Each structure stands twice: as C-alpha cells, then as structure tokens.
C-alpha cells in the first residue's frame, strides 16, 4: 500500500520543553482547549490537567512522566508530548526528544533562562531538534520580554528572532503585536476569543522599529531575504515567513513568541507558528540504522540503511516508552516508515523475535482511541508486545533494521529498599522489575556484600516517586535506606611503560600474552564515556584481534578502582608494545593480560575519588541571603554567581550531591518557606583528601 506523501506534510510531532514551573503543562492545556480537544481549561493547581494525570503529579504539582496527546489545528494534526521540567526526570525528556521532529521551549518572562531550561535546550541540540521559543507569564510582576530574550541569547547562544511584542504589561497585559503582519492580537478578559485589529497608535512607532530589527536579523542569515532587503529596503511578510521556516529548521535561528498561558493569551499565534515553522516528518532527514545483527549503529556509515517517511516503505518504528496499566502493557511508538495494522506481525530487532500487534491506540494522556492502522510519522501506543522496551526497534520481518536507541544516563543516587514483611519480598522484586522496565534510568541490583536490594536513579525525587509508586500501586509497606551517591575513581597522574606478562602452563595448551601500557588522565567531552583506548603498536607485534581483546580486558578492569572499589573513569590507555607466542597466545590470554595490566598500572598511578556535583540555583528573599550562603559553605558549596531579581536574591553555587540530601527542608526553615532551589547535576569533582600519591 502506498499513501499520498502530501498528507504527511500536515503532521507535526513536537514536545514542550522547559524548566520546572515555567508553564509547560499550562501551555499544553491551553493548546488542547484552543484546538477544541478539551472543553474545559485544566489547571495545575487544581489537579485538573489532562497531561498531569498521575496521582503523584497532581499531588506534587509537577510533571513527572512524559505524556502524549493529539489535536488538530488549521488542517494539521499535532502529536504533542508534555515533558517533565525537573532535572531528576531528564531521562524522560531524552527519550521523548529522540522521537520528536520539533519542540516549543517555554521560558518564564521573569526568570528567563533557568538551569533546567539550559539542560533541555542542550539535549535538543544533541538531537538536532528545531525549536521555537515561547516567553510565558508576561502577566506577572517583573515580566520583561527583552530581558528574557537577552538571557536566551547569552546563555543558549541561538539567534533569537522576535516576531511579537507585548501590548500592556503585568496585570495590564492584554495581547501582542504580530510584527510579521503588523497587526494587534488581543484577548478579552475572559480569554475566550482572539481579536485581530490595527496596531494601537501609541505602539506603532515601536512596532515599526522592532519589525525593522527583525528584517535585518533575518536578512543577515537568509540569502533570499537578503536579496529582497537589498533591492527593496524591506522584507515582505511572505518572504519573512519562508525565511523564518528555513532558519528554524536548519537551526540558524529561533523564532520567539510571547504570551500568558494561564490567561489564555498568545496560544493561537503559537499554534500558527508551530504549523508554519516546525518541520513535518517529510522535512526531517530519513532515520538511519543498521541491519539486524550488526549491533547499534555507531559511526560506520557504510553499514547504515535509511528509512524514509513513506507509508509504503518497509515498516520501522522505535519504542520510546513502556507503561504497565491495569488494562494491559502499553508500548509507545514513533513510526518512522511503513504502515502497521491491528493484528500485524512485527519483528523486535533487539530481542530477535516476532510479536503481534493486538491493538493500536491514539493517545490522549490517560485516555485512548482505537485506530485500525498507524503510518509513517505517527506517534501511537500499541498493546500486545511482550519483550519491547524503551529503545527497542520494531520492524518488518522481511526487512529487519536496528535504529539507534535513546541514551540512558548513569544513575547518581541509590537507596536500599526492602519489604517490611518477609512475605512481600517476592511482590517487591516483581514491582521493582516492572519499574525498571518502564524507566530505564532506574537500576535495580543486589549488593553482593550486604545482600540488600539497591534502587538507583537520577536524584532524591526520582527515587521518592519510584518508591511511592510501589506503595500506591502494589499496596506494599516498603522500607527505604538513606540515599547514597555514586562515587567514581580517576587518574590524577598516570604511568608510562607498565609491563605485564601473562604466562600460564597447566599441561596442554598454555596461555601467553605480553602487553605494555601507558595510562594518562582523560578529560572527556560533555556526554563522553570517560574512557579511551588506542594502540600504537607497529610491525604486527600484537595482531589486531588481540588488540581488541586487550581493550576488552581494560574495560573489565574499570569496574573496581584501587582506592575504594568504585568504578574508574577519566583515563586514556595506550597499548605501546607487546609480543605473542606462536601456540599459546589467544584472545582470552590477551584479555586477561589487559585486565591485569591496567589494574597494576592503576595501583602505580596517582588516583583520587570523584563525587557527583550539582549546580544549585537558590532563590530567596534578600534578607535571608547571609544564612543561605553560610549553609551552602557548610555543605562544601562554591558560590559561582549571584543576582537580584524583583526583590529576591538568586545565588548559584556548585555543591556536592551528597550534601544536598534534605536541603529543601533546611532551606524552607531558614527562609520561613519563602526560599526555593533547583539542582542540575554537572559532572564529578574530586572529594577532599582522597588522592593516592603512589
């Protein structure tokens, strides 16, 4: 079957990204209301939103789980994912961004770019997801569109292309001037209907100046707009829209709109911008993967295959979320190519088995509508899959392919969990396994020394939510130990020419491997692995298959460091020399030698223990700054900046993650409940007095 590809141009797969409390969920609610999908405006503070449907989300007033909804606007279908804004749930954002074609980044008009705003922006950069920006909360005291745009430019470094200016400020904010079509868009007090009219006289000159600034900024970056600007000294609205579309999709600029989602002002123009500027499935590059059996695609372009967004092409989809519900196991899919129908058999390319599609559902948060089929460009949920996990590729059994899965961050905080009643131990184990299946950033393991069950995740709140889910869903009484952070060990000063010979002779074929290693510190790029291996051996003294075995052995040695048994990171190993035996050398012998050689080299190196650190942004009344600074110093915090915003002090500091346990309660006590803080993990730093000087 082949479907007209023009229908795919009316599809938009987008996410809503922002810092916690910037208004993502309210923006999503107003979009659903404006498109007629809902007939009542849900409110976060009332617990009546569509996308924050989980009881914990409503209790806490924050988004915890990415929620998908679909709606229609101006003849287009919008598949929308409302993502979490809290740093502990950044992995949910990562999995969502992997399958999205575009995004709306929401910013607070008072605070501008906040720590998690920056984090999700960088995540979108890594995935190459085009974005438009929406500066929200212009009705608040202290709201400043120009200051928010300046923070976008300074902290995120895109070229902000502002296409609107506000009409009124704070409580008097009532609409925006559309700088492209030079018209005023206003909303009545009830916020029910948008009215288009001429620009007010008192704003006309300012609107002309801002329109000219927009034309110049676009002409600097777009050839077509530049030609028109040079010949006519202006840029028409039609050319501006086309240029803004190109600049958005190639990442050379970001369109900036403004409004107040809570007061329902600015949502219709935002929807128009989504349709006009963000790409459809046919506008993004074809998805790429490798034939089944070749592993995950990494860098080897020759083995990669492409699947275009064509309903008539072989089926390929990526599972990005799994959710166990009382009515069955839901697997959320982004369909990249081909078509599936209810009852079809598909191949799980990761598990190398076939599965049958029981039902296909169009998702509306916690509600679902049944579909007969899903085609390229769709985001749907399916029922009936048993083995699929987040990151699994589903494909046509006749044309198997493996797509690159979303990355999974290493957990940084762990707690011991146990059932208070021995009879519930098996139920707890089953519940933990289901949690880890739904959320790959949760890791469950058994401590070999204590026998405790250890649950690891991305932060205190992440683990707190996971444990509360078990208590509520399973009715289990669960005990939780004090959180612990994930330490690492690293090389401060390495060694050169470390020699190791592995010789074993027990009768019959023996084992022989001789390797010489250099070990040195490595400073990886953001998102890097923290370990690099290379070989400078010449003359074939160590054959290539043995070089790979040495690397595998070195990776084995990274599991436990010499100081305290923590995993080792931040080092480069170079194989400089070695030798073989004509009969006794083997890959196993060289793997064993590589492991032993690196363990010995680490014992001879200067090592230190690393602890995870976080960038903390604390907002407090000005009269409480002294106490807050003293408390941060007591927690080994290093203050990196401070500012004053509308009567409140904002302090930024780098603090060890282990020192932040219980900080929220302490901060509330010091500020009579008026202080807030956010924390964003930024990597690892040496712990005090842990260096080995061997």
XYZ file of C-alpha atoms in Angstrom:
694
model
C 0.000 0.000 0.000
C 1.283 3.474 -0.836
C -0.258 6.585 0.692
C -0.028 10.105 -0.703
C 3.012 11.666 0.947
C 1.371 15.097 0.948
C -0.737 14.003 3.938
C 2.446 13.688 5.991
C 3.219 17.377 5.485
C 0.257 18.193 7.730
C 1.711 16.274 10.708
C 3.768 17.913 13.480
C 5.467 15.815 16.157
C 6.583 18.221 18.849
C 7.437 18.424 22.517
C 7.010 21.119 25.151
C 10.329 21.746 26.932
C 11.163 23.979 29.893
C 12.387 24.402 33.432
C 10.011 23.253 36.170
C 7.245 25.834 36.833
C 7.848 27.738 33.576
C 4.336 26.752 32.489
C 4.770 23.785 30.122
C 1.722 21.892 31.295
C -0.456 25.022 31.271
C 0.688 25.733 27.698
C -0.278 22.169 26.761
C -3.679 22.523 28.449
C -4.394 25.761 26.586
C -3.367 24.169 23.293
C -5.854 21.352 23.894
C -8.518 23.913 24.765
C -7.790 26.173 21.777
C -7.903 23.230 19.361
C -11.252 22.030 20.734
C -9.761 18.798 22.069
C -10.994 19.667 25.561
C -13.909 21.896 26.531
C -12.619 22.936 29.938
C -9.318 24.557 30.800
C -7.424 22.332 33.250
C -5.324 23.946 35.992
C -2.163 22.552 37.566
C -3.011 23.977 41.000
C -6.467 22.368 40.889
C -5.174 18.972 39.753
C -7.462 19.056 36.702
C -4.945 18.933 33.850
C -5.133 16.335 31.106
C -1.420 15.523 30.853
C -0.601 15.508 34.590
C -2.989 12.656 35.253
C -0.863 10.563 37.614
C -1.903 10.973 41.283
C 1.651 11.910 42.259
C 1.809 14.585 39.565
C -1.389 16.123 40.876
C -0.261 15.883 44.485
C 3.133 17.472 43.792
C 2.005 19.948 41.119
C 4.793 18.988 38.697
C 5.121 16.873 35.562
C 6.873 13.578 36.282
C 6.056 11.412 33.273
C 6.101 12.456 29.610
C 2.508 12.443 28.368
C 1.435 12.271 24.716
C -1.689 13.931 23.299
C -3.009 14.580 19.802
C -5.018 17.510 18.493
C -5.820 19.315 15.229
C -5.182 22.908 14.156
C -5.697 24.571 10.794
C -5.908 21.260 8.941
C -2.810 19.844 10.656
C -2.505 17.024 13.190
C -0.283 17.820 16.163
C 1.206 14.934 18.142
C 2.326 16.642 21.331
C 4.457 15.388 24.229
C 4.444 17.347 27.503
C 7.829 16.599 29.082
C 8.977 16.907 32.719
C 10.883 20.013 33.777
C 12.540 18.663 36.927
C 16.148 17.592 36.491
C 15.538 14.198 38.125
C 13.364 13.241 35.141
C 15.706 14.432 32.377
C 15.813 10.879 31.026
C 12.097 11.141 30.175
C 12.964 14.245 28.149
C 15.828 12.413 26.429
C 13.584 9.552 25.307
C 10.952 11.996 24.050
C 13.430 14.142 22.106
C 14.728 11.047 20.349
C 11.400 10.637 18.518
C 10.307 14.274 18.038
C 10.688 16.437 14.941
C 10.370 19.815 16.685
C 9.797 21.470 20.050
C 8.418 24.539 21.795
C 10.752 25.811 24.514
C 8.861 27.689 27.219
C 10.604 30.388 29.277
C 9.443 32.354 32.317
C 9.258 36.076 31.421
C 10.552 36.962 34.903
C 13.304 34.376 35.383
C 14.394 33.997 31.742
C 16.664 31.016 31.088
C 16.772 28.818 34.202
C 19.140 25.874 34.848
C 16.895 23.130 33.515
C 15.876 25.320 30.565
C 19.526 25.242 29.581
C 19.797 21.479 30.107
C 16.803 20.591 27.931
C 17.980 23.068 25.285
C 21.345 21.279 25.117
C 19.536 17.936 24.911
C 17.567 19.232 21.921
C 20.829 20.479 20.370
C 22.306 16.972 20.581
C 19.280 15.509 18.793
C 19.141 18.302 16.207
C 15.525 19.141 17.092
C 14.352 22.511 15.655
C 12.709 24.786 18.238
C 10.605 27.876 18.608
C 10.541 29.802 21.907
C 7.514 30.964 23.885
C 8.158 33.542 26.627
C 5.367 32.822 29.103
C 3.910 34.609 32.148
C 4.005 38.158 30.734
C 1.166 38.973 33.145
C 3.449 38.562 36.189
C 5.066 41.378 38.136
C 8.599 41.886 36.851
C 7.949 40.241 33.471
C 10.326 41.571 30.804
C 10.328 40.160 27.273
C 13.574 41.888 26.270
C 15.424 40.613 29.358
C 14.179 37.070 28.725
C 15.305 37.278 25.082
C 18.713 38.603 26.191
C 19.124 35.616 28.524
C 18.233 33.270 25.652
C 20.894 34.906 23.506
C 23.548 34.982 26.243
C 23.051 31.537 27.813
C 21.774 29.414 24.924
C 23.580 31.211 22.071
C 20.979 30.953 19.311
C 19.913 33.915 17.194
C 16.557 34.906 18.769
C 14.174 36.235 16.092
C 11.419 38.049 17.998
C 8.203 38.139 15.970
C 5.907 39.674 18.607
C 5.859 42.498 21.147
C 3.526 42.702 24.170
C 0.556 45.030 24.478
C 0.392 46.133 28.104
C 2.468 44.783 30.977
C 1.956 42.740 34.130
C -1.740 42.842 35.124
C -2.408 45.063 32.115
C -1.039 42.556 29.585
C -3.842 42.006 27.100
C -2.278 40.930 23.814
C 0.618 41.049 21.354
C 1.602 42.879 18.207
C 2.270 40.470 15.318
C 5.404 42.048 13.812
C 5.221 39.962 10.640
C 1.748 41.079 9.570
C 1.822 44.305 11.652
C -1.463 43.739 13.452
C -2.606 43.690 17.060
C -3.899 40.435 18.551
C -5.871 40.959 21.757
C -7.914 38.793 24.079
C -10.938 39.710 26.158
C -10.812 39.467 29.947
C -12.331 36.007 29.852
C -9.597 34.939 27.458
C -12.071 33.197 25.205
C -11.509 34.751 21.764
C -8.668 36.376 19.886
C -9.441 39.650 18.124
C -7.198 40.934 15.308
C -7.040 44.675 14.669
C -4.728 47.571 13.824
C -1.673 48.297 15.935
C -2.520 50.906 18.638
C -1.230 54.382 17.806
C 0.977 54.560 20.881
C 2.783 51.332 19.888
C 3.039 51.897 16.141
C 6.497 53.502 16.132
C 7.939 50.881 18.497
C 6.383 48.119 16.369
C 7.981 49.556 13.207
C 11.381 49.680 14.921
C 11.101 46.078 16.085
C 9.893 44.956 12.660
C 12.967 46.590 11.106
C 15.230 44.836 13.615
C 13.579 41.517 12.709
C 14.048 42.128 8.976
C 17.736 42.946 9.448
C 18.348 39.885 11.647
C 16.652 37.576 9.123
C 18.430 39.164 6.131
C 21.810 38.570 7.838
C 21.125 34.841 7.939
C 18.971 34.059 4.879
C 20.038 34.592 1.253
C 16.531 35.066 -0.160
C 15.602 37.619 2.485
C 18.908 39.425 1.960
C 18.324 39.799 -1.779
C 14.869 41.281 -1.206
C 16.145 43.540 1.574
C 18.946 44.890 -0.650
C 16.671 45.591 -3.629
C 13.570 46.860 -1.816
C 14.990 48.016 1.568
C 12.368 45.843 3.248
C 11.283 42.207 3.503
C 7.705 41.191 2.729
C 5.638 39.140 5.148
C 5.618 36.184 2.737
C 9.401 36.197 2.448
C 9.794 36.612 6.212
C 7.639 33.554 6.941
C 9.526 31.430 4.392
C 12.886 32.617 5.742
C 11.900 32.011 9.355
C 10.807 28.499 8.413
C 14.199 27.785 6.840
C 16.174 29.322 9.717
C 14.184 27.355 12.296
C 14.571 24.046 10.532
C 18.318 24.365 9.904
C 18.984 25.693 13.424
C 20.333 29.109 12.362
C 17.686 30.983 14.355
C 14.886 30.538 16.856
C 11.527 32.285 16.477
C 10.434 33.935 19.743
C 6.768 34.471 20.649
C 5.233 35.654 23.908
C 2.060 35.483 25.956
C 0.423 34.241 29.134
C -0.787 30.660 29.005
C -2.587 30.947 32.345
C -4.709 33.824 30.998
C -5.046 32.048 27.640
C -3.301 34.848 25.719
C -0.922 34.033 22.902
C -1.841 30.381 22.315
C -3.453 30.713 18.859
C -0.409 32.536 17.378
C 1.812 29.888 18.977
C -0.165 27.154 17.195
C 0.117 29.076 13.925
C 3.903 29.257 14.454
C 4.107 25.511 15.111
C 2.365 24.834 11.808
C 4.341 27.466 9.893
C 7.882 26.907 11.156
C 8.372 23.449 12.699
C 9.073 20.522 10.327
C 6.795 17.700 9.282
C 8.051 14.081 9.133
C 8.975 14.537 5.449
C 11.062 17.636 6.236
C 13.496 15.849 8.565
C 16.322 13.570 7.350
C 15.483 9.865 6.925
C 16.048 7.761 10.021
C 19.171 5.619 9.853
C 20.003 2.216 11.288
C 21.989 -0.937 10.673
C 20.890 -4.396 9.548
C 19.884 -6.664 12.404
C 22.910 -8.441 13.855
C 25.337 -5.562 13.339
C 24.600 -4.011 16.738
C 23.694 -0.414 17.421
C 24.700 2.000 14.657
C 27.876 3.806 15.707
C 29.878 5.767 13.235
C 30.204 3.264 10.383
C 28.267 4.948 7.579
C 28.916 2.096 5.146
C 26.721 -0.323 7.116
C 23.858 2.085 7.690
C 20.488 1.947 5.992
C 17.961 4.749 5.598
C 14.209 4.576 6.026
C 12.241 7.486 4.609
C 8.949 8.778 5.984
C 6.928 6.841 3.418
C 3.865 4.782 4.397
C 4.673 2.455 1.500
C 8.234 1.702 2.660
C 9.147 -1.279 4.905
C 7.864 -0.769 8.450
C 10.287 0.631 11.065
C 9.424 2.150 14.446
C 11.167 2.954 17.712
C 9.651 2.262 21.123
C 10.383 5.187 23.440
C 8.165 4.500 26.442
C 6.592 1.477 28.125
C 3.728 1.778 30.588
C 2.057 -1.031 32.512
C -1.613 -0.139 33.052
C -4.448 -2.070 34.721
C -5.804 -2.885 31.247
C -2.541 -4.042 29.684
C 1.005 -3.154 28.740
C 1.238 -0.054 26.532
C 4.254 0.450 24.268
C 4.590 3.946 22.811
C 5.988 4.028 19.265
C 7.234 6.580 16.796
C 6.573 5.121 13.350
C 9.360 6.253 11.003
C 8.413 4.350 7.855
C 5.794 1.952 6.556
C 2.365 1.057 7.903
C 1.093 -1.305 10.594
C -2.426 -2.561 11.120
C -4.107 -4.233 14.036
C -3.144 -7.915 14.088
C 0.088 -7.471 12.087
C 3.209 -9.402 12.992
C 6.333 -7.278 13.520
C 9.905 -8.120 14.443
C 11.592 -6.997 17.659
C 15.062 -6.426 16.170
C 16.737 -6.171 19.576
C 15.282 -9.362 21.055
C 15.287 -11.057 17.603
C 11.763 -12.379 17.904
C 8.414 -11.655 16.317
C 5.476 -10.044 18.100
C 1.849 -9.478 17.225
C 0.170 -6.071 17.380
C -3.010 -6.552 19.415
C -4.411 -3.013 19.301
C -3.270 0.395 18.057
C -4.264 3.437 20.116
C -4.238 7.180 19.586
C -3.085 8.516 22.953
C -4.783 11.336 24.851
C -2.709 11.223 28.061
C -4.516 8.550 30.136
C -7.310 8.127 27.574
C -7.069 6.239 24.295
C -8.925 5.960 20.993
C -8.589 2.818 18.896
C -7.101 3.002 15.401
C -7.131 0.468 12.595
C -3.641 1.418 11.393
C -0.664 3.682 12.012
C 1.542 5.114 9.269
C 4.921 6.800 8.946
C 5.023 9.964 11.057
C 2.558 8.702 13.675
C 3.137 8.572 17.435
C 0.851 5.885 18.857
C 0.637 3.261 21.576
C 0.227 -0.444 20.869
C -0.988 -3.315 23.024
C 0.235 -6.887 22.812
C 4.029 -6.584 22.804
C 5.775 -8.702 25.437
C 9.510 -8.084 25.001
C 9.722 -4.491 23.743
C 11.477 -1.971 25.987
C 12.269 1.726 25.629
C 14.810 1.839 22.796
C 13.551 -1.303 21.035
C 13.288 -1.256 17.239
C 10.175 -2.824 15.716
C 10.331 -3.523 12.005
C 9.062 -5.510 9.039
C 10.180 -9.148 9.488
C 11.215 -9.150 5.811
C 13.390 -6.040 6.181
C 14.940 -6.066 9.683
C 16.789 -2.966 10.883
C 18.112 -1.683 14.227
C 17.620 2.038 14.954
C 19.789 3.939 17.408
C 18.074 3.933 20.810
C 17.830 6.924 23.169
C 20.791 7.333 25.500
C 20.376 6.352 29.160
C 22.162 8.392 31.822
C 24.091 6.682 34.602
C 22.237 6.849 37.941
C 23.809 9.062 40.602
C 21.810 8.295 43.759
C 20.979 4.945 45.376
C 18.799 3.755 48.244
C 18.344 0.353 49.828
C 14.739 -0.882 49.678
C 13.131 -3.790 51.464
C 9.685 -5.119 52.184
C 8.855 -4.706 55.850
C 7.087 -8.074 55.764
C 9.105 -11.063 54.583
C 6.042 -12.444 52.802
C 6.056 -9.388 50.495
C 9.651 -9.826 49.266
C 8.654 -11.559 46.023
C 5.978 -8.935 45.286
C 8.548 -6.178 45.866
C 11.008 -7.835 43.477
C 8.298 -8.030 40.802
C 7.304 -4.399 41.345
C 10.927 -3.210 41.111
C 11.454 -5.182 37.904
C 8.368 -3.542 36.394
C 9.619 -0.099 37.433
C 12.996 -0.680 35.771
C 11.208 -1.935 32.661
C 9.149 1.251 32.415
C 12.005 3.624 33.299
C 15.474 2.599 32.024
C 17.125 5.275 34.194
C 16.137 3.243 37.266
C 18.557 0.404 38.028
C 17.844 -2.426 40.467
C 20.671 -4.604 41.798
C 21.578 -6.724 44.800
C 24.573 -5.610 46.859
C 26.920 -8.644 46.919
C 28.299 -7.727 50.351
C 25.152 -6.858 52.286
C 22.534 -8.729 50.273
C 20.395 -5.570 50.194
C 18.258 -4.657 47.198
C 19.566 -1.327 45.897
C 17.486 1.031 43.732
C 19.486 3.658 41.818
C 18.170 6.695 39.960
C 18.765 10.289 38.909
C 18.028 12.032 42.214
C 16.183 12.030 45.520
C 12.852 12.971 43.984
C 13.233 10.353 41.245
C 13.682 7.596 43.836
C 10.989 9.013 46.107
C 8.479 8.913 43.248
C 9.511 5.357 42.305
C 9.071 4.053 45.857
C 5.752 5.859 46.252
C 4.557 4.238 43.017
C 5.246 0.821 44.539
C 3.411 1.736 47.716
C 0.352 3.057 45.900
C 0.117 0.580 43.024
C 1.032 -2.588 44.934
C -0.088 -1.695 48.448
C 3.328 -2.687 49.799
C 4.880 -1.383 53.005
C 8.413 -0.575 51.821
C 11.360 0.491 53.960
C 13.939 2.841 52.430
C 17.541 3.426 53.497
C 19.386 6.751 53.393
C 20.304 7.846 49.838
C 23.871 7.243 48.685
C 25.649 8.823 45.752
C 27.618 7.044 43.036
C 31.315 7.755 43.520
C 33.960 7.234 40.844
C 37.736 6.952 40.809
C 40.027 8.630 38.307
C 43.685 9.057 37.401
C 45.439 12.232 38.560
C 48.892 11.226 37.322
C 49.389 8.155 35.167
C 52.272 5.815 34.405
C 54.194 5.003 31.242
C 55.593 1.714 30.039
C 53.773 -0.538 32.521
C 54.706 -4.118 31.546
C 52.646 -7.201 32.232
C 53.279 -10.774 31.138
C 50.541 -13.342 31.472
C 52.010 -16.849 31.398
C 50.075 -19.943 32.413
C 51.059 -23.542 31.776
C 48.991 -26.314 33.348
C 49.641 -29.012 30.790
C 48.420 -28.991 27.228
C 47.890 -25.631 25.527
C 49.108 -22.776 27.703
C 48.357 -19.050 27.829
C 50.819 -16.316 26.904
C 50.312 -12.573 26.495
C 52.760 -9.719 26.855
C 51.486 -6.103 26.891
C 52.958 -2.686 27.636
C 50.541 0.103 28.602
C 50.620 3.869 29.097
C 47.925 5.333 31.340
C 47.099 9.043 31.464
C 44.223 11.288 32.596
C 41.445 11.956 30.078
C 39.127 14.946 30.088
C 36.126 13.754 28.050
C 33.786 15.991 26.112
C 30.283 16.514 27.592
C 28.358 13.299 27.071
C 31.594 11.343 26.536
C 32.365 7.932 28.008
C 35.307 8.855 30.249
C 37.496 6.078 28.806
C 39.575 5.976 25.643
C 41.770 3.203 24.267
C 44.244 3.278 21.413
C 47.128 1.204 20.084
C 50.453 2.495 18.775
C 51.950 -0.956 18.271
C 53.778 -1.271 14.939
C 55.135 -4.154 12.951
C 52.283 -6.506 13.825
C 53.808 -7.373 17.198
C 50.283 -7.589 18.579
C 47.696 -8.653 15.960
C 44.534 -6.576 15.680
C 42.259 -9.243 17.166
C 44.482 -9.310 20.257
C 44.401 -5.510 20.461
C 40.614 -5.676 20.708
C 40.969 -8.318 23.432
C 43.335 -6.050 25.395
C 40.778 -3.229 25.159
C 38.028 -5.569 26.413
C 40.260 -6.567 29.340
C 40.928 -2.937 30.182
C 37.200 -2.245 30.211
C 36.775 -5.188 32.599
C 39.290 -3.549 34.946
C 37.257 -0.333 35.128
C 34.585 -1.949 37.302
C 36.521 -1.526 40.570
C 39.221 1.041 41.324
C 42.191 0.516 43.668
C 41.210 3.168 46.252
C 37.726 2.137 47.387
C 36.365 -0.198 44.754
C 34.386 2.464 42.862
C 34.158 2.358 39.033
C 37.060 4.075 37.254
C 36.577 6.857 34.712
C 38.533 9.673 33.084
C 41.538 7.812 31.706
C 43.194 7.049 28.399
C 45.028 3.762 27.894
C 47.573 3.316 25.117
C 48.920 -0.105 24.123
C 52.501 0.698 23.126
C 54.099 -2.725 22.755
C 53.719 -6.419 23.340
C 54.524 -9.845 21.999
C 52.853 -13.166 21.276
C 53.623 -16.873 21.365
C 53.040 -18.906 18.242
C 50.982 -21.536 20.092
C 49.933 -20.211 23.493
C 48.614 -16.754 22.622
C 44.853 -16.286 22.328
C 42.196 -13.609 22.667
C 41.372 -14.924 26.147
C 45.017 -14.654 27.219
C 45.316 -11.068 25.981
C 42.009 -10.085 27.588
C 43.253 -11.460 30.896
C 46.562 -9.665 30.413
C 44.827 -6.371 29.563
C 42.755 -6.515 32.729
C 45.689 -7.399 34.986
C 47.968 -4.832 33.320
C 45.525 -1.971 33.820
C 44.819 -2.975 37.424
C 48.550 -2.928 38.089
C 49.010 0.390 36.293
C 46.204 1.964 38.320
C 47.820 0.804 41.555
C 51.024 2.562 40.438
C 49.191 5.738 39.373
C 48.126 8.689 41.488
C 44.370 8.259 41.910
C 41.539 10.215 43.507
C 37.890 9.586 44.331
C 35.304 11.674 42.484
C 31.866 12.618 43.772
C 28.898 13.893 41.735
C 28.334 17.644 41.986
C 25.357 19.778 41.037
C 24.789 23.371 40.004
C 22.352 24.734 42.563
C 20.281 27.871 41.973
C 18.734 29.216 45.181
C 16.095 31.979 45.112
C 15.496 33.627 48.497
C 14.373 36.955 49.962
C 17.237 39.420 50.196
C 17.141 39.411 54.000
C 17.881 35.652 54.055
C 20.948 35.669 51.805
C 23.504 35.596 54.650
C 22.092 32.470 56.241
C 21.762 30.721 52.900
C 25.382 31.481 51.941
C 26.581 30.173 55.287
C 24.585 26.977 54.864
C 25.956 26.448 51.347
C 29.510 26.900 52.651
C 28.838 24.321 55.369
C 27.750 21.931 52.624
C 31.067 22.430 50.790
C 29.343 24.626 48.219
C 31.297 27.008 45.994
C 29.317 30.118 45.065
C 29.674 30.922 41.338
C 27.289 33.844 40.928
C 24.546 35.995 42.408
C 21.932 38.420 41.123
C 18.887 40.361 42.314
C 15.535 39.951 40.569
C 12.474 41.922 41.671
C 13.353 41.918 45.361
C 14.663 38.354 45.509
C 18.291 37.213 45.533
C 19.361 34.412 43.193
C 22.515 32.561 44.243
C 24.232 29.995 42.030
C 26.672 27.505 43.562
C 28.344 24.176 42.855
C 27.589 21.715 45.663
C 28.408 18.003 46.134
C 25.271 15.972 45.536
C 25.729 14.089 48.803
C 25.384 17.380 50.696
C 22.002 18.191 49.137
C 20.029 15.434 50.831
C 17.402 17.150 52.947
C 18.374 20.612 51.703
C 14.826 21.528 50.657
C 13.576 21.184 54.249
C 16.552 23.117 55.622
C 16.062 25.938 53.108
C 12.361 26.269 53.901
C 13.219 26.511 57.585
C 15.844 29.222 57.057
C 13.572 31.333 54.835
C 10.171 30.777 56.528
C 9.056 28.820 53.477
C 9.916 31.588 51.001
C 13.076 30.054 49.530
C 13.226 27.707 46.548
C 16.060 25.923 44.813
C 16.820 23.787 41.787
C 19.757 21.449 41.263
C 21.245 20.248 37.987
C 23.980 17.548 38.020
C 27.028 18.874 36.188
C 29.529 16.019 36.487
C 32.104 14.877 39.018
C 34.726 16.614 41.169
C 37.488 15.275 43.469
C 36.487 14.634 47.065
C 38.626 16.247 49.778
C 41.725 14.337 50.890
C 41.216 11.210 48.814
C 44.213 11.357 46.487
C 46.587 8.410 46.374
C 50.189 9.513 45.841
C 51.736 6.208 44.922
